[in-house]
PDB file of C-alpha atoms and ligand atoms in Angstrom:
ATOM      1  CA  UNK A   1     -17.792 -13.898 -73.415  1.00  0.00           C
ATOM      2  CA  UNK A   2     -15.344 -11.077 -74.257  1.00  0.00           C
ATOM      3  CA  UNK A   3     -13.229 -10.971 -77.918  1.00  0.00           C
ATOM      4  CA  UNK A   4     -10.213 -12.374 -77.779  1.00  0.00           C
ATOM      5  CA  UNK A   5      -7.167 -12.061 -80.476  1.00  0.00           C
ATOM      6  CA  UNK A   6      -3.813 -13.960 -80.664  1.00  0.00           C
ATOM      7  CA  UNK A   7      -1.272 -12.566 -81.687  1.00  0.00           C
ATOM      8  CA  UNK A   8       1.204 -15.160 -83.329  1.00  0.00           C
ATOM      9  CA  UNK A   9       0.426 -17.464 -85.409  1.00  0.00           C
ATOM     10  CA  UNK A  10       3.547 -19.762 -84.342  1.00  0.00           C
ATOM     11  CA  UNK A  11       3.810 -23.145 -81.914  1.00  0.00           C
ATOM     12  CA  UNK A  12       3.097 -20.825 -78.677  1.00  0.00           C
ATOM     13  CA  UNK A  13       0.291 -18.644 -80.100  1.00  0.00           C
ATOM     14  CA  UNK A  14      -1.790 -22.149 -80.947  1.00  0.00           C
ATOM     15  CA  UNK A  15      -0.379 -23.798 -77.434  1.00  0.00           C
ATOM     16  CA  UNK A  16      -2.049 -20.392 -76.292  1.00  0.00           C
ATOM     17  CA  UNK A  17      -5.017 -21.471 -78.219  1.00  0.00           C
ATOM     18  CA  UNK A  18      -5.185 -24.856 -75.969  1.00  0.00           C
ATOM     19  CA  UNK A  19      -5.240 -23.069 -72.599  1.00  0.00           C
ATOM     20  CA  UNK A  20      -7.953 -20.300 -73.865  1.00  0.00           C
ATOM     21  CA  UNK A  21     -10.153 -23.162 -74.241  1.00  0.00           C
ATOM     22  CA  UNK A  22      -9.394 -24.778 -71.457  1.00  0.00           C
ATOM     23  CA  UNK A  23     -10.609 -22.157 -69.335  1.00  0.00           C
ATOM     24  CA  UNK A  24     -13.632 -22.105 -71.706  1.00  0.00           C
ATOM     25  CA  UNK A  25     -14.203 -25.354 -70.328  1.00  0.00           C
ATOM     26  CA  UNK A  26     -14.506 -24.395 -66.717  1.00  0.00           C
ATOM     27  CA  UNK A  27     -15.908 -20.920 -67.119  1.00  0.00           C
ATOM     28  CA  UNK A  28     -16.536 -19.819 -70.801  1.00  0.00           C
ATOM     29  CA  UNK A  29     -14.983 -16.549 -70.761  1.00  0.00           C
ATOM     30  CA  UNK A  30     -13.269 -15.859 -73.894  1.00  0.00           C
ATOM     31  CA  UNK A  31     -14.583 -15.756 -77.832  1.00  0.00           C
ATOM     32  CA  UNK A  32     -11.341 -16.147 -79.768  1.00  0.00           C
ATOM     33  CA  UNK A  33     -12.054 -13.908 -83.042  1.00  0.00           C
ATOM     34  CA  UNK A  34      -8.586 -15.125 -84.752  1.00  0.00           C
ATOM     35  CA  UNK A  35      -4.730 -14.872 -84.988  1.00  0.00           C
ATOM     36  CA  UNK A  36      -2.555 -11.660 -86.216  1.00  0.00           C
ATOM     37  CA  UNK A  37       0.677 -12.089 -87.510  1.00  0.00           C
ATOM     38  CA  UNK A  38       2.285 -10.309 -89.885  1.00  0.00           C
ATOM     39  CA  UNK A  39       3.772 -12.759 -92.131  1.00  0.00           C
ATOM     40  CA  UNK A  40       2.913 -16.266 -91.251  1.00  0.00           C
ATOM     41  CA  UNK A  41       4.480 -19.119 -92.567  1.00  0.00           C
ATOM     42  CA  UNK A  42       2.520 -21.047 -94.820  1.00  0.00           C
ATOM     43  CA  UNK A  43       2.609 -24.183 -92.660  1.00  0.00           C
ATOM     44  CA  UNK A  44       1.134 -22.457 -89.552  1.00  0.00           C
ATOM     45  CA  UNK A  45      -1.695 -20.934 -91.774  1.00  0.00           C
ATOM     46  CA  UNK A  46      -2.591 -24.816 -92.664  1.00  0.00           C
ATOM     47  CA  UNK A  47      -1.935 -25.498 -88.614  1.00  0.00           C
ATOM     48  CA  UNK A  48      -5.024 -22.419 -88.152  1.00  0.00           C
ATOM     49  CA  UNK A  49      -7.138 -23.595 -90.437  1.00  0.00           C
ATOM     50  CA  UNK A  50      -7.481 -27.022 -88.808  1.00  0.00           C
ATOM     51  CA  UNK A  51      -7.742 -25.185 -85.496  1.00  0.00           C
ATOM     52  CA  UNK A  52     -10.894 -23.647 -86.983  1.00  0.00           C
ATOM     53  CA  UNK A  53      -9.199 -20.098 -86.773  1.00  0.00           C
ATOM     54  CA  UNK A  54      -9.143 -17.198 -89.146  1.00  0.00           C
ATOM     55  CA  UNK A  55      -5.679 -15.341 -89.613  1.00  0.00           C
ATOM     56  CA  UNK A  56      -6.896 -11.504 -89.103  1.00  0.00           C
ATOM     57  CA  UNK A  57      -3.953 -10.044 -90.988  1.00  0.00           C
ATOM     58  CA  UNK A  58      -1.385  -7.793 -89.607  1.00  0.00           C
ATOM     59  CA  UNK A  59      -1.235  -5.768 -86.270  1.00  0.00           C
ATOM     60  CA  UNK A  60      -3.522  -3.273 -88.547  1.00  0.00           C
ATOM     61  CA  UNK A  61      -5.976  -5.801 -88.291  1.00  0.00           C
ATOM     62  CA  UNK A  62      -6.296  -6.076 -84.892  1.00  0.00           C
ATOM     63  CA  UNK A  63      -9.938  -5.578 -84.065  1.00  0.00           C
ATOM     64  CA  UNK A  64     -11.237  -2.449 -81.925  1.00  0.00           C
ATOM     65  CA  UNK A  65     -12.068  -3.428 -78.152  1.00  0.00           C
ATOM     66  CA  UNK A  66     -10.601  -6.636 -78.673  1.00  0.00           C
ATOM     67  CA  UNK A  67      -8.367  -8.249 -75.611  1.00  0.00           C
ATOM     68  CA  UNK A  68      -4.927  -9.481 -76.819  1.00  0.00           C
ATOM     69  CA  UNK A  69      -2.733 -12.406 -75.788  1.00  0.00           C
ATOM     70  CA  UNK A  70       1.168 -11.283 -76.760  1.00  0.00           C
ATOM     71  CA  UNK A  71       2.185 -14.736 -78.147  1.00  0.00           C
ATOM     72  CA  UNK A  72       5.485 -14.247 -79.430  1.00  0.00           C
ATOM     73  CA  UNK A  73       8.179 -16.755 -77.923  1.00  0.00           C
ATOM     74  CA  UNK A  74      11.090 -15.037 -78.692  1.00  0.00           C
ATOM     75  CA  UNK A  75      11.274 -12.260 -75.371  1.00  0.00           C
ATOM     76  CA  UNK A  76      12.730  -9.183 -77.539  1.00  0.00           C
ATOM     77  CA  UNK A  77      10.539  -9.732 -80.035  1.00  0.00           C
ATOM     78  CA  UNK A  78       7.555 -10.058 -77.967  1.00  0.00           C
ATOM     79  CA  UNK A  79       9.096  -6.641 -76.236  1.00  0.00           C
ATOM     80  CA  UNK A  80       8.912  -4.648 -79.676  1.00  0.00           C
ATOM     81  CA  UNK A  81       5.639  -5.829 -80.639  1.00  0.00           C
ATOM     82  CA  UNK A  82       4.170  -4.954 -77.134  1.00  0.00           C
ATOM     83  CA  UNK A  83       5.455  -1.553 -77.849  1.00  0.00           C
ATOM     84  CA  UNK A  84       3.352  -1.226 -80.878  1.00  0.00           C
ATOM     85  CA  UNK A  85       0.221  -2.001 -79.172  1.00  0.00           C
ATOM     86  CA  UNK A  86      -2.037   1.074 -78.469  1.00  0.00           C
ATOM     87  CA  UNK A  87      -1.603   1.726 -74.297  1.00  0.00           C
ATOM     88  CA  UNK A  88      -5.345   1.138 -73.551  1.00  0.00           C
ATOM     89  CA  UNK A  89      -5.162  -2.281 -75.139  1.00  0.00           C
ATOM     90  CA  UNK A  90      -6.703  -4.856 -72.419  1.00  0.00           C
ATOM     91  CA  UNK A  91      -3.497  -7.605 -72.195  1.00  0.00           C
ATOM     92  CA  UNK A  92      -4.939 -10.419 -69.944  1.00  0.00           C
ATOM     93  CA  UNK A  93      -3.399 -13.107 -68.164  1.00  0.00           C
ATOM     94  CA  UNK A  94      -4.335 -16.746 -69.464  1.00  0.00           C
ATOM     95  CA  UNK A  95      -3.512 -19.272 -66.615  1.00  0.00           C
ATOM     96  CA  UNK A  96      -4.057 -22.593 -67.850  1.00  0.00           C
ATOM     97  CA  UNK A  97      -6.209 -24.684 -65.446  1.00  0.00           C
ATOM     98  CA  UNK A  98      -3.617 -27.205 -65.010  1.00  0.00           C
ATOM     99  CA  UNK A  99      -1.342 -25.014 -63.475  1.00  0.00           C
ATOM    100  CA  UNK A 100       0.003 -25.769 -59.552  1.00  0.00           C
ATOM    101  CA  UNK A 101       0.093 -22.164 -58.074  1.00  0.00           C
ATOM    102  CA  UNK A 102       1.577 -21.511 -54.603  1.00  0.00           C
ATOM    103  CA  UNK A 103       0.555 -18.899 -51.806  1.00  0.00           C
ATOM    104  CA  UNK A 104       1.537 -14.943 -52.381  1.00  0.00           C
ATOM    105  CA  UNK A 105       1.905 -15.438 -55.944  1.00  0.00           C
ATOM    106  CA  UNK A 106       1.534 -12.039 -58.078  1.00  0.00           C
ATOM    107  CA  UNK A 107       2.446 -11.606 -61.544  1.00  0.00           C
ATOM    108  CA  UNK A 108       1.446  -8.721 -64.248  1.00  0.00           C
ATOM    109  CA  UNK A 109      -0.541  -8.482 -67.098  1.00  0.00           C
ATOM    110  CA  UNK A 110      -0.343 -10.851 -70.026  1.00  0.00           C
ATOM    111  CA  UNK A 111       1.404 -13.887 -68.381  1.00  0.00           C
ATOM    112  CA  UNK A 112       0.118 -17.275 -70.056  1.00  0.00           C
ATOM    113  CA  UNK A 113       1.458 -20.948 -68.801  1.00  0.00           C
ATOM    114  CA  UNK A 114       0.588 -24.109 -70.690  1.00  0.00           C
ATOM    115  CA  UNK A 115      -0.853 -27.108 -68.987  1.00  0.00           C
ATOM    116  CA  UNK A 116       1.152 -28.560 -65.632  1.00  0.00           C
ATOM    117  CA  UNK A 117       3.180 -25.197 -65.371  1.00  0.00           C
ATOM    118  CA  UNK A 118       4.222 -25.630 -61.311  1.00  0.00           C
ATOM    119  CA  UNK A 119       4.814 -22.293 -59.207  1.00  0.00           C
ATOM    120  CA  UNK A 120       5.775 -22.712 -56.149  1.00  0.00           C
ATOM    121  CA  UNK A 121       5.069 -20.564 -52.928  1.00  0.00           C
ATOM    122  CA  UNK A 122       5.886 -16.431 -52.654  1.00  0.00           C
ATOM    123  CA  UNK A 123       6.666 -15.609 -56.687  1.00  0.00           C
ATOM    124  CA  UNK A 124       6.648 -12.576 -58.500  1.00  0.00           C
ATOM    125  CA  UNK A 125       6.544 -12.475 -62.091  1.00  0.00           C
ATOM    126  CA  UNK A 126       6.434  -9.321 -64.573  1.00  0.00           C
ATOM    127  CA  UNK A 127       4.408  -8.662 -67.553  1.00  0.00           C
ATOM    128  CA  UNK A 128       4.134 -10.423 -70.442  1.00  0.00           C
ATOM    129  CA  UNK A 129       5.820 -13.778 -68.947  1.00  0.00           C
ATOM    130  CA  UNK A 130       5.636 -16.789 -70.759  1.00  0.00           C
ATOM    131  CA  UNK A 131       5.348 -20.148 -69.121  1.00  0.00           C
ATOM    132  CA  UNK A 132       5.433 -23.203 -71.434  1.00  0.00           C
ATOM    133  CA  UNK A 133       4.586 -26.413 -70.657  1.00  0.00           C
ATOM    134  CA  UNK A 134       5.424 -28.378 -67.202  1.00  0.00           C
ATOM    135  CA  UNK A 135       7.664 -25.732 -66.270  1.00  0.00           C
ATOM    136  CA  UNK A 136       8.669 -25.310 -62.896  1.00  0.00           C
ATOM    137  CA  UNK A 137       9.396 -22.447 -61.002  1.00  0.00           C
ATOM    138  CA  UNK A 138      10.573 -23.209 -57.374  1.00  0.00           C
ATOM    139  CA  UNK A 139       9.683 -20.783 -53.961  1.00  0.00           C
ATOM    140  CA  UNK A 140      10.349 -17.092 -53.875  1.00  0.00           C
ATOM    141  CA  UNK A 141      11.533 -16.517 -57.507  1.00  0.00           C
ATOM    142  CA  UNK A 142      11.057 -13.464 -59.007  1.00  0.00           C
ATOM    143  CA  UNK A 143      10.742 -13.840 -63.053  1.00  0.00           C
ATOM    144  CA  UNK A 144      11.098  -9.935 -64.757  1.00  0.00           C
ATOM    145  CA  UNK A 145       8.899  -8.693 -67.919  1.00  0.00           C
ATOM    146  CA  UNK A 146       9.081 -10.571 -70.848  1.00  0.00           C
ATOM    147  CA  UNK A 147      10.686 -13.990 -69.605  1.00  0.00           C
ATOM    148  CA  UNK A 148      10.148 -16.915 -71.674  1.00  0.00           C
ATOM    149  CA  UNK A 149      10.590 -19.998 -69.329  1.00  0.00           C
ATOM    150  CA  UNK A 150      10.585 -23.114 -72.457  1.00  0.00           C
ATOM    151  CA  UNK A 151       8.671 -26.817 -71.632  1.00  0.00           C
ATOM    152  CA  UNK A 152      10.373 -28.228 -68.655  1.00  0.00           C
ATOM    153  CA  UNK A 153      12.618 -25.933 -67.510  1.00  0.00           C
ATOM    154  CA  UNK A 154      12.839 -25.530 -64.293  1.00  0.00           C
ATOM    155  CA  UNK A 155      14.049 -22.384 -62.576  1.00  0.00           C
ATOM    156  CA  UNK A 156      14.829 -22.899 -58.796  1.00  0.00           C
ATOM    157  CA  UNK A 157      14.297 -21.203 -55.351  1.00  0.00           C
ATOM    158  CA  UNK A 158      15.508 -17.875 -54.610  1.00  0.00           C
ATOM    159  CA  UNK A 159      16.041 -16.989 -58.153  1.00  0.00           C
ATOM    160  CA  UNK A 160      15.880 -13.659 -60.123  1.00  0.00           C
ATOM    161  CA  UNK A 161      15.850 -13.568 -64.181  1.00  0.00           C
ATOM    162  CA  UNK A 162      16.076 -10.499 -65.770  1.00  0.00           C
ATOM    163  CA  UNK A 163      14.025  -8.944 -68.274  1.00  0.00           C
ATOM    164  CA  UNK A 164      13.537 -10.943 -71.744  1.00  0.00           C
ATOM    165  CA  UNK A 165      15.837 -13.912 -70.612  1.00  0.00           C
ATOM    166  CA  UNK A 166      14.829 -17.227 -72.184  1.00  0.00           C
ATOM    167  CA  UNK A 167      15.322 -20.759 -70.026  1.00  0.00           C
ATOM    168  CA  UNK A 168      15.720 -23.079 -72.626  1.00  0.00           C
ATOM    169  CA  UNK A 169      13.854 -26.105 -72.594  1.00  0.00           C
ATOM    170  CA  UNK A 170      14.631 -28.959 -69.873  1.00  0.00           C
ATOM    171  CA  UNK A 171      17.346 -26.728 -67.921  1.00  0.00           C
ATOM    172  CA  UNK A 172      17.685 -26.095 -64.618  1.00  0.00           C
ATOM    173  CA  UNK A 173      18.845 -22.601 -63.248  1.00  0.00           C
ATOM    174  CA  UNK A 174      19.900 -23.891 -59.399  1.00  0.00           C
ATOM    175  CA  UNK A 175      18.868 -22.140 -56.172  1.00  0.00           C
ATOM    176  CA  UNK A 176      19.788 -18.235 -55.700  1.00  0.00           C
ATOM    177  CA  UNK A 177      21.003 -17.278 -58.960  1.00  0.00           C
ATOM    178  CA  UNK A 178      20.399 -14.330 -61.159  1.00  0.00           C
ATOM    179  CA  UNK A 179      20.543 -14.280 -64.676  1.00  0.00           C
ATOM    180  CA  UNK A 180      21.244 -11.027 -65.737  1.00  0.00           C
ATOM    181  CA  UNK A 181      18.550  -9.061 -68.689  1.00  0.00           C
ATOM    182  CA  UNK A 182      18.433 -10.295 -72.094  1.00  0.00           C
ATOM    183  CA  UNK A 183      20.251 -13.466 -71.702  1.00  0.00           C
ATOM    184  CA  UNK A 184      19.696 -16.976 -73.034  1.00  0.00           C
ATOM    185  CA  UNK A 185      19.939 -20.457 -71.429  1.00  0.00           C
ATOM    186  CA  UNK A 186      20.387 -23.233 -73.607  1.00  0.00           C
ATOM    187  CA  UNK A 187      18.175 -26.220 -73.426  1.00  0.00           C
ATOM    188  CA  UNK A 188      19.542 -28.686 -71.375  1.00  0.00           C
ATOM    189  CA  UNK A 189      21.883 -26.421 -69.445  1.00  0.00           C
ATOM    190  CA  UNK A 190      22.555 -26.806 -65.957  1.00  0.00           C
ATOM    191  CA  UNK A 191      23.365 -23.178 -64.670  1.00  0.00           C
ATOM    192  CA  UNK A 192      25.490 -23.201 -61.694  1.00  0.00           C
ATOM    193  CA  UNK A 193      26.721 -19.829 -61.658  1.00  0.00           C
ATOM    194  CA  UNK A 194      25.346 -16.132 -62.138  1.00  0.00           C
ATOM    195  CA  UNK A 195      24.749 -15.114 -65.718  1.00  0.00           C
ATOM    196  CA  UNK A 196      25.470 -11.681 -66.590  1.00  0.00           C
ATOM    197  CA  UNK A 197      23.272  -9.655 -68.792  1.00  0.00           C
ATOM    198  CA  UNK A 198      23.046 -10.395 -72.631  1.00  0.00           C
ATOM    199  CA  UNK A 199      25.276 -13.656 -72.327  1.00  0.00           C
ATOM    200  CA  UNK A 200      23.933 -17.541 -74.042  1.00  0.00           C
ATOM    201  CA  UNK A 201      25.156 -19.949 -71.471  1.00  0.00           C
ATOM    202  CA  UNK A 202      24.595 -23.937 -72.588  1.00  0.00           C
ATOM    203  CA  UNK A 203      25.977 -27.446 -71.388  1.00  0.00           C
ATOM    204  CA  UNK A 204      26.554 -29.060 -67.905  1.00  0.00           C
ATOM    205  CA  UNK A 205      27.576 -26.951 -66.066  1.00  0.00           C
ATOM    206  CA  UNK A 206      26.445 -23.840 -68.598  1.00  0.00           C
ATOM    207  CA  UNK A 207      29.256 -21.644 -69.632  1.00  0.00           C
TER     208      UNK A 207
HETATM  209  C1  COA B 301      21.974 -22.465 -76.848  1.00  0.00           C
HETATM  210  C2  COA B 301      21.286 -21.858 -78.054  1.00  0.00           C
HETATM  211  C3  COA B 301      20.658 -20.510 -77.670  1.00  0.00           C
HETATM  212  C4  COA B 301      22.362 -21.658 -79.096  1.00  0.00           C
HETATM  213  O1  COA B 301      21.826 -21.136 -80.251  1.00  0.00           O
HETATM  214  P1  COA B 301      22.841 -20.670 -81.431  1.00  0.00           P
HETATM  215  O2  COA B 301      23.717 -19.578 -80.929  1.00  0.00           O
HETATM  216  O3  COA B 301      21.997 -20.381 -82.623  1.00  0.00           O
HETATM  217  O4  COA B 301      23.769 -21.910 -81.613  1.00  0.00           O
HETATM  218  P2  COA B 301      23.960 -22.891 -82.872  1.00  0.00           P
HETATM  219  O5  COA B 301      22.704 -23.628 -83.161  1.00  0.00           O
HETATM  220  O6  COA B 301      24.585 -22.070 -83.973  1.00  0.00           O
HETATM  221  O7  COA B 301      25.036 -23.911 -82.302  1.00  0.00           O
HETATM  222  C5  COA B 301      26.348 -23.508 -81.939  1.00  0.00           C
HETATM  223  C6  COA B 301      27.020 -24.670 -81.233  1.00  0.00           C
HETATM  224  O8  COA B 301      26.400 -24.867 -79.953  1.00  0.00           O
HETATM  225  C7  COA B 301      25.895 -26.215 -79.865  1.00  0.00           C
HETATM  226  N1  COA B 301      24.616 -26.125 -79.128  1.00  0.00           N
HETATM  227  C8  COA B 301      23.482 -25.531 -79.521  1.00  0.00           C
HETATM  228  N2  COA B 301      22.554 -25.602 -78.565  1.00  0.00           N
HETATM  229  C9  COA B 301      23.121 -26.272 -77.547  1.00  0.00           C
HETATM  230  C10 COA B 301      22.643 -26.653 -76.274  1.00  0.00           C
HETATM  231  N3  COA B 301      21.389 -26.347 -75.871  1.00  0.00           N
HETATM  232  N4  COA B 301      23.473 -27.316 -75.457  1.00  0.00           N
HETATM  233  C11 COA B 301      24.753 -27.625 -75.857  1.00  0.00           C
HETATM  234  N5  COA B 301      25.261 -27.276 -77.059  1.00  0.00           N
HETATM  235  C12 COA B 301      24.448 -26.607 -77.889  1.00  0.00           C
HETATM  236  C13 COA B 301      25.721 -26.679 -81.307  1.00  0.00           C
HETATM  237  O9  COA B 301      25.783 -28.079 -81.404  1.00  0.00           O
HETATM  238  C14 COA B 301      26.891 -26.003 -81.974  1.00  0.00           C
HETATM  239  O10 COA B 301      28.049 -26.736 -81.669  1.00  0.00           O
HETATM  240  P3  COA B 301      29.231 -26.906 -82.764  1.00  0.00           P
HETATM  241  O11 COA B 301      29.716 -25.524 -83.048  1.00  0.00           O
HETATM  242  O12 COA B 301      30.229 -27.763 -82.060  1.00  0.00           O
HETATM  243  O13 COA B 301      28.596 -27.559 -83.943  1.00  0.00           O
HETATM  244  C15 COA B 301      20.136 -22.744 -78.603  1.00  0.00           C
HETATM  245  O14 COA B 301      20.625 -23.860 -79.299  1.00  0.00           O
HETATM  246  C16 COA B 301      19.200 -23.231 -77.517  1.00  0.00           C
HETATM  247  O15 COA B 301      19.421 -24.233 -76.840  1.00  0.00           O
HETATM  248  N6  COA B 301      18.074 -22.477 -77.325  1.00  0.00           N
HETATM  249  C17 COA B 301      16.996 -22.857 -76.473  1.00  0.00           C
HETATM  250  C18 COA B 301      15.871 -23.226 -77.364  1.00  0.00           C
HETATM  251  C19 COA B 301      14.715 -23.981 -76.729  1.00  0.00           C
HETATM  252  O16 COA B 301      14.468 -24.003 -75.536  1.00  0.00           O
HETATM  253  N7  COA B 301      13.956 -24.577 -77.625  1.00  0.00           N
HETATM  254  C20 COA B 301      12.741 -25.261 -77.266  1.00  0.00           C
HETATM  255  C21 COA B 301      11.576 -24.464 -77.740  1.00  0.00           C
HETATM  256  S1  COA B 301      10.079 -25.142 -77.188  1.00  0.00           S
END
């Protein structure tokens, strides 16, 4: 078993929580020593404490030798803190069990999905990608660093999002569009056209 921190104490640190110990189940591979976050909100400190997890502190805290999973849902966020991180830090990737995965798939380090994440055939995906639950990423999509792809979302074939976009929950990017770096898709949207860099884009169709 090899130490394992969270960082974030917030809804996709503990989802991150879930998957850790799913893998556990098949193969235990990972001792979880606890969750860093800098200022947690009271309410998620209860929410550890019934997980049975310690909050460590601050990123000061994080514990030497320890492998970290970059938990922070928000992509720019999770950008800056992965910046702070020392460069030898060992930055996994936590594939929940669940997950459908299709030929030729390669990603980078640090992407975690959530249980019944679907990606389809020939996908590339960056570092630090974030896949929450039941989302869906169709053939020969290529996802940059730091995408956040929310619960049942589902981006489709031939697609390319940028670098810290977030797909909102339950929208649908269709077939052979780019959304350009740093944007947002709304939850719900249905994105019919390209979206340039650093726009929100929300309703049916998104504008
Ligand atoms: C689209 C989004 C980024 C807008 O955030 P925002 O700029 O803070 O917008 P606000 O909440 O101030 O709302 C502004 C207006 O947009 C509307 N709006 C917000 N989100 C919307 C959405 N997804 N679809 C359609 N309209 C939306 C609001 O009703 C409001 O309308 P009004 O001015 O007529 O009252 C955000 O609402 C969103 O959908 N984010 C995705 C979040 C997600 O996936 N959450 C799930 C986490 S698991």
């Amino acid at each position: 078993m090899r130490d394992l921190v969270i960082v974030g104490a917030g809804g996709f640190g503990r989802e991150t929580v879930d998957t850790v110990r799913a893998i556990n189940r098949g193969k235990p591979t990972w001792r979880i020593l606890g969750v860093i976050d800098d200022s947690p909100s009271p309410a998620n400190l209860n929410r550890l404490a019934a997980l049975d997890l310690p909050h460590l502190g601050g990123l000061a805290a994080l514990p030497p030798r320890s492998a970290v999973a970059l938990c922070i849902g928000a992509p720019a966020d999770r950008s800056r803190l992965a910046q702070r991180l020392e460069p030898d830090v060992e930055l996994p990737s936590l594939i929940h069990p669940s997950t459908q995965i299709g030929s030729l798939f390669r990603h980078g380090h640090g992407l975690i999905t959530l249980a019944g994440t679907s990606i389809g055939t020939n996908v590339r995906v960056g570092d630090h990608v974030h896949l929450n639950a039941h989302a869906v990423i169709g053939h020969d999509v290529h996802l940059s660093d730091f995408v956040s792809v929310n619960p049942n979302a589902t981006v489709s074939g031939e697609c390319a999002i940028g670098t810290q976009v977030l797909v909102g929950a339950g929208s649908t990017v269709l077939q052979g569009l780019t959304v350009g770096r740093g944007s947002t898709v709304g939850a719900a949207a249905c994105v019919t056209h390209d979206v340039p860099a650093t726009r929100t884009v929300k309703g049916v169709p998104a504008r």
